[in-house]
Amino acid sequence: MERVIITGVDRSAHSRAAADWAARAALLRGLPLRVVHVSPPDGPGADGERPGRPGNTVAERVATDHPGNTVAAHVAAQLTDRHPALRAQCLSLTGDPMAALRTVAADAELLVVGLRGEDSPAGVPVGSTAVALTRACERPVVLVPGGRPPGHADAVTVGIDARNSASAAVGLAFEAARSRGVRLHAVHAWPLPAQAAERPFPAMEEDRATWEDDEVQRLSDALRPWRGKYPEVDVLADVVLLAPEVALAHAAGNSGLVVAGRRSGRTALALLPDAECPVMVVPV
């Protein structure tokens, strides 16, 4: 794995918000940031000119010391002006944006993009590239909202299935909380047992309390090794009788970052349209 954070950029406000978040994340981790702009093969290039080669050929330009006049270079220059300690590179490509970003991020620590791009239709809360990367990227993807008030930054929230906890997602959430010096809010959403749904009458309170106690113990067991590895992280363990996407949406109100395992992608995708803080989707 390459120790670099990659951010995909275009000319949109969402993209600039994502690039700034990525720059801060790179500084927290002591890593370089690679700013990538992808021009479609039948559209203007990174510098406003038509690509020199047709089809899906990838035309690549890397500019670190003398970046030139490209979208990627312009964003990288703005970021280094705001964050002088940032080590920034820039890369301009031609091709399908989702495929190109997925390829360049194949070995990166993190890929950061905006929820929408400059070509997203009006009224669409999540762009097609963001959705495709959420579903298919092999590396963790952070999707950053733009043009709306940010969420509070006093917690990192992670969704945990205590019966089948995703260690990659949990580990990244603990690391994010540690590096930011904030609380980790671990949310385990659980359904009523199958036998409760088969009964002709509502479950008794005693039964619900017993089932919830079992879920609390499962979550405690799932978190125990991570608490030992990150003793400095304050953890709020939360067990809720809700659908996972609803539970995470409620918990995200006081968060600066929400972390979710991808699996089917349903939970993460359900969070994105109304997201007020960045959402990290981890392939598990």
Coordinates of N, CA and C in Angstrom, one line a residue, residues 30 32 42 56 58 78 91 96-97 103 145 147 172 186 207 209 220 225 229 233 239 243 251 254-255 257:
G30 N 0.5 12.8 8.6 CA 1.9 13.0 8.1 C 2.2 12.4 6.8
P32 N 1.7 12.6 2.3 CA 1.5 13.5 1.1 C 0.1 13.4 0.6
D42 N -14.1 12.9 -24.1 CA -14.8 13.6 -25.2 C -15.0 15.1 -24.7
N56 N -10.6 6.1 -24.7 CA -10.4 6.0 -23.3 C -9.0 6.0 -22.9
V58 N -5.6 7.0 -21.3 CA -5.3 7.9 -20.2 C -4.1 8.7 -20.5
Q78 N -3.8 26.2 -4.0 CA -4.6 26.8 -3.0 C -4.5 26.0 -1.7
L91 N -2.0 15.5 -10.4 CA -2.0 14.6 -11.4 C -3.2 14.9 -12.3
D96 N -12.6 7.9 -18.0 CA -13.8 7.8 -17.2 C -13.4 8.2 -15.7
P97 N -14.1 9.2 -15.1 CA -13.6 9.6 -13.8 C -13.6 8.5 -12.7
T103 N -8.5 3.4 -10.2 CA -7.2 2.9 -10.5 C -6.1 3.6 -9.8
P145 N -19.6 16.4 2.0 CA -20.6 17.3 1.5 C -20.0 18.7 1.4
G147 N -21.3 23.0 0.5 CA -22.3 24.0 0.4 C -23.4 23.9 1.4
L172 N -10.2 1.8 11.5 CA -10.0 3.2 10.9 C -10.8 4.2 11.7
A186 N -19.7 4.4 19.0 CA -19.8 3.1 18.4 C -21.3 2.7 18.4
D207 N -38.9 -9.4 27.9 CA -38.2 -10.0 26.8 C -37.3 -9.0 26.0
A209 N -36.0 -6.3 27.2 CA -34.8 -6.0 28.1 C -33.8 -7.1 28.0
S220 N -20.0 -4.9 23.6 CA -18.9 -4.8 24.5 C -17.8 -5.8 24.1
P225 N -11.2 -5.7 22.2 CA -9.8 -5.7 21.7 C -9.4 -4.3 21.2
K229 N -6.3 -1.7 22.4 CA -5.3 -1.2 21.4 C -5.3 0.3 21.5
V233 N -8.6 6.5 23.6 CA -9.8 6.9 23.0 C -11.0 6.6 23.9
V239 N -26.3 1.0 21.8 CA -27.1 -0.1 21.2 C -28.5 0.4 21.0
A243 N -33.1 0.5 12.3 CA -32.4 0.1 11.1 C -31.0 0.8 11.1
A251 N -27.0 9.4 15.0 CA -25.8 9.5 15.7 C -24.9 10.5 15.0
N254 N -23.7 14.8 15.8 CA -22.6 15.4 16.6 C -21.3 14.9 16.2
S255 N -21.2 14.6 14.9 CA -19.9 13.9 14.5 C -19.2 14.8 13.4
L257 N -17.1 12.9 11.5 CA -16.9 11.9 10.5 C -17.7 10.7 10.9

